Amino acid sequence: MNILVTGGAGYIGSHTCVELLEAGYNVTVVDNLSGSSRKAVERVENITGKNISFYEADICDKNTLFDIFDREKADAVIHFAALKSIPDSVARPLEYYNNNVTGTINICEAMKKFGVSKIVLSSSAAVYGKTTELPVKESSPLLPVNPYGRTKLIQEQIICDFCGSINGASVILRYFNPVGAHKSGLIGEDPKGTPSNLVPYISQVACGRLKQLNIYGDDYETPDGTGVRDYIHVVDVAKGHIKAIEKLNHEKSGNFIFNIGTGKGYSVIEMMKSFEKASGKNIDFVFSSRREGDVDACYADVSLAQRELGWKAEYGIDDMCSDAWKWQKLNPEGYR
């Protein structure tokens, strides 16, 4: 079975390619490398001992995308390719709508033209916005508060409408906070510029690239006053895509939506302390004022994924931090 993976050179995409190859699937990767590296694909091949058919191409280039679909004869698509920075989406909303929404439409048009009826969409807990319902269920209100979250919700709606029109099937996975890296230390998160996510920021403080961690808010209604989020190991996220493909192999049609998280939350302080234990480093930090839009706590109800996909997270906070540190230690400048 040939799986076409858009954005397969990225953080979650590369880890998913490892799991796909090790599960016996053939993999075609389409990635424009704007936020990723060709080296990630090469290292996936090294980890698995298997080859990937790689195309450096943009999903917004419809003609090239059609050529790839025509050549590769995909049986299903896993769609990761997207711009994903929340602050950047606020500064450049039109680029996010153009890339994330137009690119998704192009993929659907290619699928229709070449008879592909199965797709897994990489979505996000950002579609829930400032929810106050805990744990967050798939049926919770969808109220995204930034352009990135709104593009993910629009992507979901496009995929559902499209699959309904062709009697196809989709699985939409709403990730919470993927962290960590492959146990080999060969692939991991490689943000461009200053990281906007917690764990890569802590990692760069630990290895000396950044001076100190800014903790935004110490007066939340949480056990230690810092924000609580549902962090999940990226390998667990990747394995969720294998379960999603397996479900599509058993479902002729329909749209299925699942939260991908651990089902519990860790605070900023807890993550920092676990990282200190993993790295043997003291993390310098300073408290800053809260960021607008941040909530006290957010974590997933993952019972639906456990019940219908047979999937659940296997790794804990210490695994997440030790694997993230191994990647950072072995690759202090990322893939560069």
XYZ file of C-alpha atoms in Angstrom:
336
model
C 0.000 0.000 0.000
C 1.436 3.361 -1.050
C 0.853 6.292 1.312
C 1.466 9.806 -0.026
C 2.597 12.015 2.852
C 2.474 15.779 2.399
C 4.858 17.570 4.755
C 6.632 14.279 5.398
C 9.999 15.951 6.035
C 8.584 17.902 8.973
C 8.624 17.109 12.674
C 5.541 14.902 13.009
C 5.647 13.864 9.366
C 9.150 12.389 9.574
C 8.314 10.381 12.687
C 5.153 9.113 11.015
C 7.173 8.038 7.967
C 9.328 5.886 10.277
C 6.238 4.159 11.654
C 4.722 3.703 8.185
C 7.876 2.142 6.757
C 8.345 -0.126 9.759
C 4.702 -1.235 9.400
C 5.371 -2.290 5.807
C 3.850 0.617 3.864
C 5.473 2.274 0.862
C 5.917 6.008 1.386
C 5.953 8.973 -0.991
C 6.839 12.322 0.587
C 5.880 15.718 -0.868
C 7.453 18.657 0.975
C 8.579 22.122 -0.109
C 11.173 22.198 2.739
C 10.097 25.687 3.807
C 10.005 24.608 7.438
C 11.799 21.277 7.254
C 14.934 19.581 5.959
C 15.777 16.999 3.302
C 18.113 15.487 5.893
C 15.095 14.353 7.918
C 13.975 12.148 5.030
C 17.494 10.748 4.612
C 17.652 9.947 8.319
C 14.260 8.218 8.214
C 15.708 6.025 5.484
C 18.748 5.341 7.680
C 16.579 4.430 10.683
C 14.361 2.047 8.735
C 16.720 0.785 6.039
C 13.999 1.528 3.499
C 13.664 4.020 0.659
C 11.258 6.941 0.338
C 10.103 8.426 -2.939
C 10.738 12.121 -2.263
C 9.525 15.194 -4.158
C 10.532 18.726 -3.249
C 7.274 20.375 -4.244
C 4.643 22.768 -2.943
C 1.044 21.615 -2.494
C -0.042 25.029 -3.754
C 1.508 24.140 -7.132
C -1.450 22.213 -8.504
C 0.153 21.060 -11.766
C 3.188 19.575 -10.017
C 0.949 17.968 -7.403
C -1.144 16.349 -10.148
C 2.025 15.032 -11.811
C 3.104 13.401 -8.548
C -0.302 11.782 -7.998
C -0.266 10.523 -11.563
C 3.202 9.006 -11.145
C 2.939 7.515 -7.666
C -0.543 5.895 -7.707
C -1.227 6.536 -4.021
C -3.746 4.423 -2.126
C -4.205 7.002 0.648
C -2.954 10.417 1.738
C -1.686 11.671 5.080
C -1.827 15.455 4.961
C 0.627 17.286 7.256
C 1.771 20.133 4.993
C 0.808 23.452 6.577
C 2.172 26.637 8.077
C 1.797 26.118 11.831
C 3.021 29.018 13.998
C 0.225 30.675 15.939
C 2.035 34.048 16.419
C 3.125 34.031 12.782
C -0.437 33.343 11.663
C -1.591 36.474 13.470
C 1.081 38.532 11.679
C 0.592 36.887 8.249
C -2.994 35.579 8.094
C -3.360 35.680 4.310
C -0.312 33.473 3.810
C -1.777 30.951 6.249
C -5.161 30.901 4.530
C -3.535 30.634 1.125
C -1.165 27.821 2.061
C -3.285 25.780 4.455
C -6.661 26.141 2.787
C -5.737 26.386 -0.895
C -3.204 23.585 -0.507
C -5.858 21.324 1.007
C -8.251 22.053 -1.846
C -5.511 21.147 -4.322
C -4.930 17.838 -2.563
C -8.626 17.027 -2.671
C -8.773 17.874 -6.372
C -5.777 15.608 -7.026
C -7.387 12.811 -5.027
C -10.601 13.119 -7.025
C -8.813 13.202 -10.373
C -6.694 10.135 -9.606
C -9.230 8.073 -7.709
C -7.846 8.324 -4.163
C -10.654 8.209 -1.601
C -8.858 7.916 1.774
C -7.143 10.675 3.721
C -5.805 11.308 7.229
C -5.677 14.993 8.176
C -3.213 16.466 10.645
C -5.378 18.824 12.685
C -4.893 20.520 16.032
C -6.393 21.196 19.428
C -6.231 24.838 18.279
C -9.664 24.269 16.729
C -11.137 24.255 20.265
C -9.793 27.698 21.141
C -10.318 28.961 24.689
C -12.395 26.030 25.809
C -13.311 25.811 29.496
C -14.547 22.225 29.210
C -12.124 19.692 30.711
C -11.189 17.213 29.544
C -11.697 18.421 25.966
C -13.952 16.110 23.964
C -14.293 15.853 20.184
C -17.799 17.256 20.694
C -16.539 20.317 22.588
C -17.271 23.730 21.036
C -15.036 24.658 18.097
C -14.031 28.270 18.697
C -10.494 28.860 17.322
C -9.039 32.195 18.410
C -6.278 32.703 15.832
C -5.831 32.358 12.056
C -3.859 29.118 12.400
C -6.653 27.446 14.360
C -9.249 28.734 11.928
C -7.330 27.311 8.948
C -7.218 23.903 10.649
C -10.963 23.993 11.223
C -11.568 24.986 7.595
C -9.296 22.131 6.496
C -11.417 19.729 8.530
C -14.617 21.022 6.947
C -13.159 20.802 3.433
C -12.029 17.208 3.988
C -15.382 16.132 5.414
C -17.367 17.772 2.610
C -15.029 16.367 -0.029
C -15.111 12.802 1.278
C -18.895 13.022 1.523
C -19.102 14.051 -2.122
C -17.028 11.081 -3.396
C -18.240 8.494 -0.860
C -14.726 8.479 0.565
C -13.339 8.178 4.089
C -11.276 10.442 6.321
C -9.713 10.361 9.767
C -9.028 13.734 11.358
C -6.528 13.717 14.221
C -6.554 16.687 16.584
C -3.130 16.746 18.276
C -2.583 18.440 21.569
C 1.133 19.203 22.276
C 3.572 16.846 20.512
C 7.074 16.823 22.026
C 10.106 14.554 22.193
C 12.002 12.811 19.412
C 12.813 9.409 17.965
C 14.790 7.230 20.393
C 17.730 7.139 17.945
C 18.255 10.893 18.293
C 18.458 11.122 14.489
C 15.192 12.993 13.928
C 13.437 15.553 16.111
C 11.921 19.010 16.279
C 14.006 21.621 14.450
C 12.260 25.002 14.700
C 13.393 27.846 12.491
C 14.466 30.837 14.544
C 13.468 31.189 18.194
C 11.135 28.332 19.210
C 7.552 29.235 20.032
C 6.862 25.900 21.777
C 7.934 25.033 25.308
C 10.105 21.921 24.981
C 12.357 23.044 22.105
C 12.795 26.344 23.954
C 13.848 24.518 27.139
C 16.149 22.333 25.019
C 17.931 25.338 23.587
C 18.347 26.881 27.034
C 19.831 23.592 28.260
C 22.363 23.445 25.441
C 23.293 27.133 25.739
C 21.686 28.474 22.553
C 19.201 30.554 24.566
C 19.850 32.369 27.851
C 16.759 31.547 29.886
C 13.195 30.300 29.767
C 10.362 32.818 29.965
C 7.431 31.324 31.859
C 4.336 33.288 30.954
C 2.213 33.525 34.091
C 2.611 32.113 37.590
C -0.885 32.827 38.881
C -3.022 30.319 37.015
C -5.482 28.156 38.922
C -3.206 25.123 38.724
C -1.176 23.282 41.399
C 1.993 25.349 40.831
C 0.494 28.430 39.194
C 1.841 27.708 35.703
C -0.202 26.669 32.689
C -1.078 22.989 32.240
C -1.109 21.342 28.820
C -1.487 17.849 27.397
C 2.026 17.047 26.152
C 2.348 13.848 24.126
C 5.375 12.025 22.737
C 5.713 12.530 18.992
C 6.191 8.778 18.478
C 2.799 8.175 20.111
C 1.345 10.757 17.710
C 2.996 8.996 14.769
C 1.598 5.639 15.845
C -1.856 7.211 15.887
C -1.538 7.654 12.113
C -0.907 3.935 11.647
C -4.114 3.224 13.540
C -5.878 5.848 11.402
C -4.748 4.163 8.164
C -5.861 0.794 9.550
C -9.299 2.263 10.267
C -9.541 3.644 6.731
C -8.704 0.176 5.422
C -11.817 -1.115 7.205
C -14.157 1.802 6.469
C -15.480 2.364 2.960
C -16.826 5.818 3.757
C -17.372 8.322 6.543
C -15.501 10.992 8.496
C -13.954 10.163 11.867
C -12.446 12.669 14.315
C -10.185 11.824 17.248
C -8.221 13.672 19.907
C -4.576 12.635 20.157
C -3.179 13.304 23.623
C -2.295 11.560 26.871
C -5.529 12.493 28.604
C -3.731 14.369 31.379
C -1.870 17.621 31.745
C 1.614 18.655 32.823
C 2.519 22.161 33.999
C 5.352 24.265 32.627
C 7.258 23.750 35.884
C 6.746 19.980 35.728
C 8.085 19.853 32.183
C 11.069 21.993 33.117
C 11.915 19.836 36.150
C 11.652 16.640 34.093
C 13.949 18.147 31.466
C 16.459 19.134 34.136
C 16.485 15.525 35.343
C 16.937 14.195 31.797
C 19.710 16.621 30.853
C 21.500 17.088 34.147
C 21.300 20.844 33.479
C 19.778 23.635 35.546
C 17.307 25.628 33.457
C 17.456 29.354 34.160
C 14.014 30.895 34.005
C 12.104 34.056 34.720
C 8.399 34.623 35.196
C 6.723 37.008 32.755
C 3.170 38.256 32.449
C 0.490 36.022 30.964
C 0.056 35.897 27.212
C -3.312 36.969 25.894
C -5.486 33.990 25.048
C -3.750 31.440 27.266
C -6.001 29.308 29.464
C -5.209 27.769 32.855
C -5.337 24.172 31.660
C -6.125 22.187 28.548
C -6.004 18.412 28.168
C -7.801 15.861 26.043
C -10.448 13.236 26.509
C -8.871 10.408 24.493
C -11.424 7.698 25.233
C -12.844 7.781 21.692
C -9.439 7.095 20.105
C -8.841 4.288 22.585
C -12.226 2.748 21.854
C -12.442 3.160 18.061
C -8.789 3.187 16.974
C -7.357 0.897 19.625
C -4.738 3.574 20.264
C -3.408 5.142 23.445
C -0.272 7.002 24.427
C 2.504 4.784 25.770
C 5.191 7.293 26.797
C 5.298 9.524 29.863
C 6.795 12.901 30.665
C 10.280 11.555 31.429
C 10.410 9.704 28.086
C 9.367 12.874 26.279
C 12.073 14.968 27.916
C 14.902 12.411 27.727
C 14.278 11.775 24.020
C 14.021 15.514 23.326
C 17.346 16.044 25.119
C 19.056 13.217 23.224
C 18.023 14.817 19.921
C 19.177 18.262 21.063
C 22.480 16.975 22.442
C 23.307 15.059 19.266
C 22.068 17.871 16.999
C 22.735 21.186 18.784
C 22.054 23.129 15.566
C 19.220 20.883 14.397
C 19.646 19.553 10.865
C 21.966 22.403 9.943
